[in-house]
Amino acid sequence: MEMRRTPILGMWGSYRTRHQAAFEESRYSLRVFLKDRLALLGVCLILATIIVAVAAPWIAPYPDQGRGASNVKERLEAPSRAHPFGTDASGRDVLSRVIFGARIPLMISSVVVAAVLIIGVPLGGIAGYIGGWIDELVMRITDIFLAFPALILAMALVAFLGPSLRNVAIALVITWWPWYTRLVRGMAVSLRQRPYVLAARTMGVSQWTIIRRHVLPNALGPVVVQVSLDVGTVILEVAGLSFIGLGARPPQPEWGLMVSEGREYILSEWWISTFPGLAIFLLVLACNLVGDGLRDVLDPRTKR
Amino acid sequence: MESPLLDIRDLRLEFRSYRGVVKALDGVSLAVDKAEILGLVGESGCGKTITGMSVLGLLPRQQARVTSGEVLFRGDDLLRKSEHEMQRIRGRLISMVFQDPLASLNPVFTVGDQITKVIREHKRVSKKAARDAMCRALSETGLPTHKTLLHSYPHQLSGGMRQRVCMAMAISCDSPLLIADEPTTALDVTIQMQILKLLLRLREELGVAQILVTHNVGVAAQTCDRIAVMYAGQVVEQGPTVAVMKEARHPYTMALYECLPQGKSAQELLTIPGSVPDLIDPPAGCRFHPRCRRVLDVCRDVRPPLVEVARGHRVACHWVAEQSGPVRIPPES
C-alpha cells in the first residue's frame, strides 16, 4: 500500500524543494551562527526568558505575589527554601516577581522595535532613494531628534506624557526611529548606485517598487544587526526609566522598579535589588551576544 | 521608404560637473531598423553608453541636459515623454542589458522571481501566465526552465547563465528593441561567442532589433548589420558592417583597426598617439584632429559633416571628402 505523507509534511517538503537554494544558504549562515558559542548562549538565555515569561503563572511559586499582592507577614525574609530569592519590603516573593517581570522588557522591546522599524525603515529608504528635498527634509527632522541625548529626550517625553510603561514605549519610539532612518537612508544612497537598480529602471520598474523590492531588502542585513544590538539598550532604558520612577508604577513587577524599591535595604536586605538587577544584566548580555553573532553572520566582509 | 524603428536625430547632451559643462554627445544621429543589429563602437568615454541610456531616459535629470535633438521611437519623441510614460516604455518596448550580469541582478531574490516580477510589472497577467512567459523567454535564451534554475540566486549561476537570465528578462515582454551595453565584456571568450550567437538568434527568430554597444571591433564585425564608430561624443563613420570593416575611410576607424592585436610580439602592438580629448573643452573643428595622421588645416577650425561616400556609408572627415571629391550616389532604383 502506498504510504501517504501527511498534508503538513507534504507542504513543508514541496516548500523545501521550491526554495532549495535559499535553504542551503540559510543553513550555512545558521551553521556559522551556531558555531559561535557565545551567540548560542545568548539565544538560549533569550529563549529561556521567553519561556519563563510565557509560563510565569505556572512556574512562579507565588503567582499572586508575583503580580503584586503584598504579604506583610513575611516581609524582608532572607533567601530560603520557601523563598529562594528572599522577600521584599511588602513580603512578596522576589523570585515570583522576577519571573513575572520577564514579561515587561520582552513586550516593550518588541513593541518599540516593531514601531521603530515601521516608521524608520521606509522613511529612510524613501529619503535615500529619491533624494532631493524629501531627503533634505527627512534628514533635518532626524537631526532635530538626534541633537538631544536619547535618554534625556525620553525622560523629558515621559515626564510630559506622565509616567507609565505605555508612555515609556512611546517615548522610546520617538527617540529611536531617527537612527534607523539614517541607517537605511545611508544604505539606500549606496544601493541607488547599484547596477541592478539601474537594470530594474531599464525594465520600467517604478521608483516605489524599486524601493520596496530592491533597496529595502538589500538594506535589511545591517538593520537586523542594529535591531539585535539595540534590543538590549531598549531593555536597559525601560529599566532605567522605571528605576527613576518614570516607567512602571508599583506594584508592577518591573525589574528596574524592583531594583529601585530595594535601594533603601541594599546594605542589609541585599537580595531585593540584586536578583532583578542580575536578571536585567543577563537579558541585556544575551541580547548583545546574539547581536554580535548576527553581525558576524550577516556582515558580508566576514562571510566565507 | 519605411521609417526606422529608432531614429536618433542630432542628439546633443551635456553634463554639468564641478569643472564645467561636459559636452558628452555632440550631434549624434543614428537609426535602427526593425530586426537590425547596429553596432556602436568606440573607445571608453566616447559616448556609446550615454547614447544607449539617453534613449531610455535613464540619465540623471539634474546633471544631464539634452540641448537639442530628438529620439524617435516609432515616430514618437522619447525625449518629450514624462518619467511615468517612460516607465511604461522601458522593458516593454525598449529594454537593456548591461556589462556585468551579476551586478545587474538583485542578490536577494531568485532568478525566477525576478523575471516574473518584470513581466507582471508590465502586463496584467496571472502568475501562471507570467510563469509561462518566463519559461518561453528562458528557452529562447537557451536556458533550462527547470525549477533548479528558477529557484537559484544570481550568485549561484555561472557568468554566461547570468547574462542569459538578464537577456531573458529583457525579452520577456517581447520588446522590439534591445540595447546591449557591452554584454560580453565580463565573460570569457567561449561564453562570448554563445551570447553573440544568442543575440543573432533573437534577431532571426523574434525579430528583435538591437543596439550592440561594444569596444570590441571583432564582436561588432561578427554580429552587426551596420556599425557606427563614435569618437568623443560624435559619430565619425557609419555604414554597413562590410563597408565599415573592409573599406574604412575615417582615419580614426583605420587607426582603430591597426590597434587590433595581430602581431606575434608585444612590440607589434600599436596604439593611437595622444589620448581621448577632454570633453569639457573639446578641440575645435574635428575632435580627432590632434591625433590624426591626415590632419588638414581645415580640420582645426571646421567640423566635418557626415558625407555619404557610398550607399549608406557615411564618414565625417575633411580628408576623405577632399580625396574622393564630390560623391554622387546613384539614386535608389
JSON list of C-alpha atoms in Angstrom, two decimals, chain B residues 189-323:
[
{"chain": "B", "resi": 189, "resn": "VAL", "atom": "CA", "xyz": [35.76, 34.10, -24.92]},
{"chain": "B", "resi": 190, "resn": "THR", "atom": "CA", "xyz": [33.79, 30.88, -25.35]},
{"chain": "B", "resi": 191, "resn": "ILE", "atom": "CA", "xyz": [30.82, 32.30, -23.48]},
{"chain": "B", "resi": 192, "resn": "GLN", "atom": "CA", "xyz": [31.15, 35.49, -25.52]},
{"chain": "B", "resi": 193, "resn": "MET", "atom": "CA", "xyz": [30.50, 33.52, -28.67]},
{"chain": "B", "resi": 194, "resn": "GLN", "atom": "CA", "xyz": [27.43, 31.88, -27.19]},
{"chain": "B", "resi": 195, "resn": "ILE", "atom": "CA", "xyz": [26.00, 35.22, -26.15]},
{"chain": "B", "resi": 196, "resn": "LEU", "atom": "CA", "xyz": [26.67, 36.75, -29.57]},
{"chain": "B", "resi": 197, "resn": "LYS", "atom": "CA", "xyz": [25.00, 33.80, -31.24]},
{"chain": "B", "resi": 198, "resn": "LEU", "atom": "CA", "xyz": [22.10, 34.32, -28.90]},
{"chain": "B", "resi": 199, "resn": "LEU", "atom": "CA", "xyz": [21.85, 37.96, -29.99]},
{"chain": "B", "resi": 200, "resn": "LEU", "atom": "CA", "xyz": [21.75, 36.83, -33.62]},
{"chain": "B", "resi": 201, "resn": "ARG", "atom": "CA", "xyz": [19.12, 34.23, -32.83]},
{"chain": "B", "resi": 202, "resn": "LEU", "atom": "CA", "xyz": [16.93, 36.77, -31.08]},
{"chain": "B", "resi": 203, "resn": "ARG", "atom": "CA", "xyz": [17.09, 38.82, -34.23]},
{"chain": "B", "resi": 204, "resn": "GLU", "atom": "CA", "xyz": [16.37, 35.86, -36.55]},
{"chain": "B", "resi": 205, "resn": "GLU", "atom": "CA", "xyz": [13.62, 34.25, -34.56]},
{"chain": "B", "resi": 206, "resn": "LEU", "atom": "CA", "xyz": [11.96, 37.08, -32.71]},
{"chain": "B", "resi": 207, "resn": "GLY", "atom": "CA", "xyz": [12.92, 39.99, -34.94]},
{"chain": "B", "resi": 208, "resn": "VAL", "atom": "CA", "xyz": [14.40, 41.93, -32.04]},
{"chain": "B", "resi": 209, "resn": "ALA", "atom": "CA", "xyz": [16.28, 44.99, -33.26]},
{"chain": "B", "resi": 210, "resn": "GLN", "atom": "CA", "xyz": [19.40, 45.66, -31.25]},
{"chain": "B", "resi": 211, "resn": "ILE", "atom": "CA", "xyz": [21.95, 48.29, -30.48]},
{"chain": "B", "resi": 212, "resn": "LEU", "atom": "CA", "xyz": [25.13, 46.50, -29.53]},
{"chain": "B", "resi": 213, "resn": "VAL", "atom": "CA", "xyz": [27.44, 48.79, -27.62]},
{"chain": "B", "resi": 214, "resn": "THR", "atom": "CA", "xyz": [30.96, 47.44, -27.61]},
{"chain": "B", "resi": 215, "resn": "HIS", "atom": "CA", "xyz": [34.58, 48.49, -27.68]},
{"chain": "B", "resi": 216, "resn": "ASN", "atom": "CA", "xyz": [35.48, 45.24, -29.37]},
{"chain": "B", "resi": 217, "resn": "VAL", "atom": "CA", "xyz": [35.60, 45.70, -33.14]},
{"chain": "B", "resi": 218, "resn": "GLY", "atom": "CA", "xyz": [35.70, 41.96, -33.68]},
{"chain": "B", "resi": 219, "resn": "VAL", "atom": "CA", "xyz": [32.49, 41.43, -31.74]},
{"chain": "B", "resi": 220, "resn": "ALA", "atom": "CA", "xyz": [30.77, 44.14, -33.74]},
{"chain": "B", "resi": 221, "resn": "ALA", "atom": "CA", "xyz": [32.01, 42.71, -37.05]},
{"chain": "B", "resi": 222, "resn": "GLN", "atom": "CA", "xyz": [30.65, 39.26, -36.27]},
{"chain": "B", "resi": 223, "resn": "THR", "atom": "CA", "xyz": [27.26, 40.35, -35.10]},
{"chain": "B", "resi": 224, "resn": "CYS", "atom": "CA", "xyz": [26.11, 43.63, -36.56]},
{"chain": "B", "resi": 225, "resn": "ASP", "atom": "CA", "xyz": [24.39, 44.58, -39.78]},
{"chain": "B", "resi": 226, "resn": "ARG", "atom": "CA", "xyz": [25.63, 48.12, -39.54]},
{"chain": "B", "resi": 227, "resn": "ILE", "atom": "CA", "xyz": [28.33, 49.74, -37.47]},
{"chain": "B", "resi": 228, "resn": "ALA", "atom": "CA", "xyz": [28.62, 53.27, -36.17]},
{"chain": "B", "resi": 229, "resn": "VAL", "atom": "CA", "xyz": [32.02, 54.38, -34.95]},
{"chain": "B", "resi": 230, "resn": "MET", "atom": "CA", "xyz": [31.95, 57.02, -32.27]},
{"chain": "B", "resi": 231, "resn": "TYR", "atom": "CA", "xyz": [34.70, 59.32, -31.16]},
{"chain": "B", "resi": 232, "resn": "ALA", "atom": "CA", "xyz": [34.45, 61.93, -28.41]},
{"chain": "B", "resi": 233, "resn": "GLY", "atom": "CA", "xyz": [30.67, 62.16, -28.50]},
{"chain": "B", "resi": 234, "resn": "GLN", "atom": "CA", "xyz": [30.31, 62.19, -32.26]},
{"chain": "B", "resi": 235, "resn": "VAL", "atom": "CA", "xyz": [29.58, 59.57, -34.88]},
{"chain": "B", "resi": 236, "resn": "VAL", "atom": "CA", "xyz": [32.59, 59.71, -37.20]},
{"chain": "B", "resi": 237, "resn": "GLU", "atom": "CA", "xyz": [31.73, 56.88, -39.53]},
{"chain": "B", "resi": 238, "resn": "GLN", "atom": "CA", "xyz": [28.74, 54.66, -40.05]},
{"chain": "B", "resi": 239, "resn": "GLY", "atom": "CA", "xyz": [27.61, 52.21, -42.63]},
{"chain": "B", "resi": 240, "resn": "PRO", "atom": "CA", "xyz": [27.03, 48.55, -43.41]},
{"chain": "B", "resi": 241, "resn": "THR", "atom": "CA", "xyz": [29.40, 46.30, -41.50]},
{"chain": "B", "resi": 242, "resn": "VAL", "atom": "CA", "xyz": [31.23, 45.13, -44.60]},
{"chain": "B", "resi": 243, "resn": "ALA", "atom": "CA", "xyz": [31.82, 48.69, -45.76]},
{"chain": "B", "resi": 244, "resn": "VAL", "atom": "CA", "xyz": [32.98, 49.96, -42.40]},
{"chain": "B", "resi": 245, "resn": "MET", "atom": "CA", "xyz": [35.20, 46.94, -41.82]},
{"chain": "B", "resi": 246, "resn": "LYS", "atom": "CA", "xyz": [36.68, 46.45, -45.28]},
{"chain": "B", "resi": 247, "resn": "GLU", "atom": "CA", "xyz": [36.62, 49.97, -46.63]},
{"chain": "B", "resi": 248, "resn": "ALA", "atom": "CA", "xyz": [37.04, 52.08, -43.54]},
{"chain": "B", "resi": 249, "resn": "ARG", "atom": "CA", "xyz": [37.56, 55.68, -44.61]},
{"chain": "B", "resi": 250, "resn": "HIS", "atom": "CA", "xyz": [37.85, 57.71, -41.46]},
{"chain": "B", "resi": 251, "resn": "PRO", "atom": "CA", "xyz": [41.43, 57.95, -40.13]},
{"chain": "B", "resi": 252, "resn": "TYR", "atom": "CA", "xyz": [40.15, 57.12, -36.65]},
{"chain": "B", "resi": 253, "resn": "THR", "atom": "CA", "xyz": [38.45, 53.93, -37.78]},
{"chain": "B", "resi": 254, "resn": "MET", "atom": "CA", "xyz": [41.55, 52.91, -39.65]},
{"chain": "B", "resi": 255, "resn": "ALA", "atom": "CA", "xyz": [43.76, 53.64, -36.68]},
{"chain": "B", "resi": 256, "resn": "LEU", "atom": "CA", "xyz": [41.38, 51.62, -34.51]},
{"chain": "B", "resi": 257, "resn": "TYR", "atom": "CA", "xyz": [41.79, 48.59, -36.76]},
{"chain": "B", "resi": 258, "resn": "GLU", "atom": "CA", "xyz": [45.54, 48.94, -36.75]},
{"chain": "B", "resi": 259, "resn": "CYS", "atom": "CA", "xyz": [45.43, 48.69, -32.98]},
{"chain": "B", "resi": 260, "resn": "LEU", "atom": "CA", "xyz": [43.84, 45.26, -33.06]},
{"chain": "B", "resi": 261, "resn": "PRO", "atom": "CA", "xyz": [46.44, 42.80, -31.80]},
{"chain": "B", "resi": 262, "resn": "GLN", "atom": "CA", "xyz": [47.52, 40.75, -34.80]},
{"chain": "B", "resi": 263, "resn": "GLY", "atom": "CA", "xyz": [51.27, 40.54, -34.47]},
{"chain": "B", "resi": 264, "resn": "LYS", "atom": "CA", "xyz": [53.16, 37.90, -32.63]},
{"chain": "B", "resi": 265, "resn": "SER", "atom": "CA", "xyz": [55.08, 40.01, -30.14]},
{"chain": "B", "resi": 266, "resn": "ALA", "atom": "CA", "xyz": [54.39, 42.86, -27.77]},
{"chain": "B", "resi": 267, "resn": "GLN", "atom": "CA", "xyz": [56.43, 45.24, -29.93]},
{"chain": "B", "resi": 268, "resn": "GLU", "atom": "CA", "xyz": [53.91, 44.91, -32.70]},
{"chain": "B", "resi": 269, "resn": "LEU", "atom": "CA", "xyz": [51.06, 46.25, -30.59]},
{"chain": "B", "resi": 270, "resn": "LEU", "atom": "CA", "xyz": [50.11, 49.64, -31.92]},
{"chain": "B", "resi": 271, "resn": "THR", "atom": "CA", "xyz": [48.30, 52.48, -30.24]},
{"chain": "B", "resi": 272, "resn": "ILE", "atom": "CA", "xyz": [46.77, 55.72, -31.43]},
{"chain": "B", "resi": 273, "resn": "PRO", "atom": "CA", "xyz": [49.09, 58.51, -30.30]},
{"chain": "B", "resi": 274, "resn": "GLY", "atom": "CA", "xyz": [47.64, 61.05, -27.89]},
{"chain": "B", "resi": 275, "resn": "SER", "atom": "CA", "xyz": [44.62, 60.47, -25.71]},
{"chain": "B", "resi": 276, "resn": "VAL", "atom": "CA", "xyz": [40.85, 60.91, -25.72]},
{"chain": "B", "resi": 277, "resn": "PRO", "atom": "CA", "xyz": [40.09, 64.63, -25.60]},
{"chain": "B", "resi": 278, "resn": "ASP", "atom": "CA", "xyz": [38.68, 66.38, -22.59]},
{"chain": "B", "resi": 279, "resn": "LEU", "atom": "CA", "xyz": [35.04, 66.90, -23.39]},
{"chain": "B", "resi": 280, "resn": "ILE", "atom": "CA", "xyz": [34.75, 69.97, -21.20]},
{"chain": "B", "resi": 281, "resn": "ASP", "atom": "CA", "xyz": [36.97, 71.79, -23.66]},
{"chain": "B", "resi": 282, "resn": "PRO", "atom": "CA", "xyz": [36.99, 69.65, -26.81]},
{"chain": "B", "resi": 283, "resn": "PRO", "atom": "CA", "xyz": [39.28, 70.50, -29.73]},
{"chain": "B", "resi": 284, "resn": "ALA", "atom": "CA", "xyz": [37.77, 72.91, -32.23]},
{"chain": "B", "resi": 285, "resn": "GLY", "atom": "CA", "xyz": [36.92, 71.67, -35.70]},
{"chain": "B", "resi": 286, "resn": "CYS", "atom": "CA", "xyz": [37.21, 67.91, -35.98]},
{"chain": "B", "resi": 287, "resn": "ARG", "atom": "CA", "xyz": [37.51, 66.45, -32.49]},
{"chain": "B", "resi": 288, "resn": "PHE", "atom": "CA", "xyz": [40.01, 63.89, -33.75]},
{"chain": "B", "resi": 289, "resn": "HIS", "atom": "CA", "xyz": [42.40, 66.34, -35.39]},
{"chain": "B", "resi": 290, "resn": "PRO", "atom": "CA", "xyz": [45.09, 66.46, -32.65]},
{"chain": "B", "resi": 291, "resn": "ARG", "atom": "CA", "xyz": [45.63, 62.70, -33.03]},
{"chain": "B", "resi": 292, "resn": "CYS", "atom": "CA", "xyz": [45.01, 62.43, -36.75]},
{"chain": "B", "resi": 293, "resn": "ARG", "atom": "CA", "xyz": [47.69, 61.47, -39.25]},
{"chain": "B", "resi": 294, "resn": "ARG", "atom": "CA", "xyz": [45.85, 63.05, -42.14]},
{"chain": "B", "resi": 295, "resn": "VAL", "atom": "CA", "xyz": [45.14, 66.35, -40.45]},
{"chain": "B", "resi": 296, "resn": "LEU", "atom": "CA", "xyz": [44.49, 69.28, -42.82]},
{"chain": "B", "resi": 297, "resn": "ASP", "atom": "CA", "xyz": [44.31, 72.97, -41.98]},
{"chain": "B", "resi": 298, "resn": "VAL", "atom": "CA", "xyz": [40.55, 72.98, -42.33]},
{"chain": "B", "resi": 299, "resn": "CYS", "atom": "CA", "xyz": [40.26, 70.22, -39.69]},
{"chain": "B", "resi": 300, "resn": "ARG", "atom": "CA", "xyz": [41.39, 72.59, -36.94]},
{"chain": "B", "resi": 301, "resn": "ASP", "atom": "CA", "xyz": [38.52, 75.02, -37.42]},
{"chain": "B", "resi": 302, "resn": "VAL", "atom": "CA", "xyz": [35.61, 73.43, -39.22]},
{"chain": "B", "resi": 303, "resn": "ARG", "atom": "CA", "xyz": [33.66, 70.47, -38.00]},
{"chain": "B", "resi": 304, "resn": "PRO", "atom": "CA", "xyz": [33.43, 67.94, -40.84]},
{"chain": "B", "resi": 305, "resn": "PRO", "atom": "CA", "xyz": [29.86, 66.97, -41.79]},
{"chain": "B", "resi": 306, "resn": "LEU", "atom": "CA", "xyz": [28.84, 63.36, -42.28]},
{"chain": "B", "resi": 307, "resn": "VAL", "atom": "CA", "xyz": [29.19, 62.78, -46.01]},
{"chain": "B", "resi": 308, "resn": "GLU", "atom": "CA", "xyz": [27.90, 59.75, -47.83]},
{"chain": "B", "resi": 309, "resn": "VAL", "atom": "CA", "xyz": [30.81, 58.07, -49.62]},
{"chain": "B", "resi": 310, "resn": "ALA", "atom": "CA", "xyz": [28.94, 55.01, -50.75]},
{"chain": "B", "resi": 311, "resn": "ARG", "atom": "CA", "xyz": [25.37, 53.95, -50.32]},
{"chain": "B", "resi": 312, "resn": "GLY", "atom": "CA", "xyz": [24.60, 54.03, -46.62]},
{"chain": "B", "resi": 313, "resn": "HIS", "atom": "CA", "xyz": [28.26, 54.55, -45.74]},
{"chain": "B", "resi": 314, "resn": "ARG", "atom": "CA", "xyz": [28.86, 57.97, -44.23]},
{"chain": "B", "resi": 315, "resn": "VAL", "atom": "CA", "xyz": [32.08, 59.48, -42.96]},
{"chain": "B", "resi": 316, "resn": "ALA", "atom": "CA", "xyz": [32.73, 62.75, -41.17]},
{"chain": "B", "resi": 317, "resn": "CYS", "atom": "CA", "xyz": [36.18, 63.73, -42.38]},
{"chain": "B", "resi": 318, "resn": "HIS", "atom": "CA", "xyz": [37.56, 66.60, -44.47]},
{"chain": "B", "resi": 319, "resn": "TRP", "atom": "CA", "xyz": [40.41, 64.46, -45.71]},
{"chain": "B", "resi": 320, "resn": "VAL", "atom": "CA", "xyz": [38.07, 61.80, -47.04]},
{"chain": "B", "resi": 321, "resn": "ALA", "atom": "CA", "xyz": [35.83, 64.41, -48.62]},
{"chain": "B", "resi": 322, "resn": "GLU", "atom": "CA", "xyz": [38.79, 66.06, -50.28]},
{"chain": "B", "resi": 323, "resn": "GLN", "atom": "CA", "xyz": [40.19, 62.79, -51.55]}
]
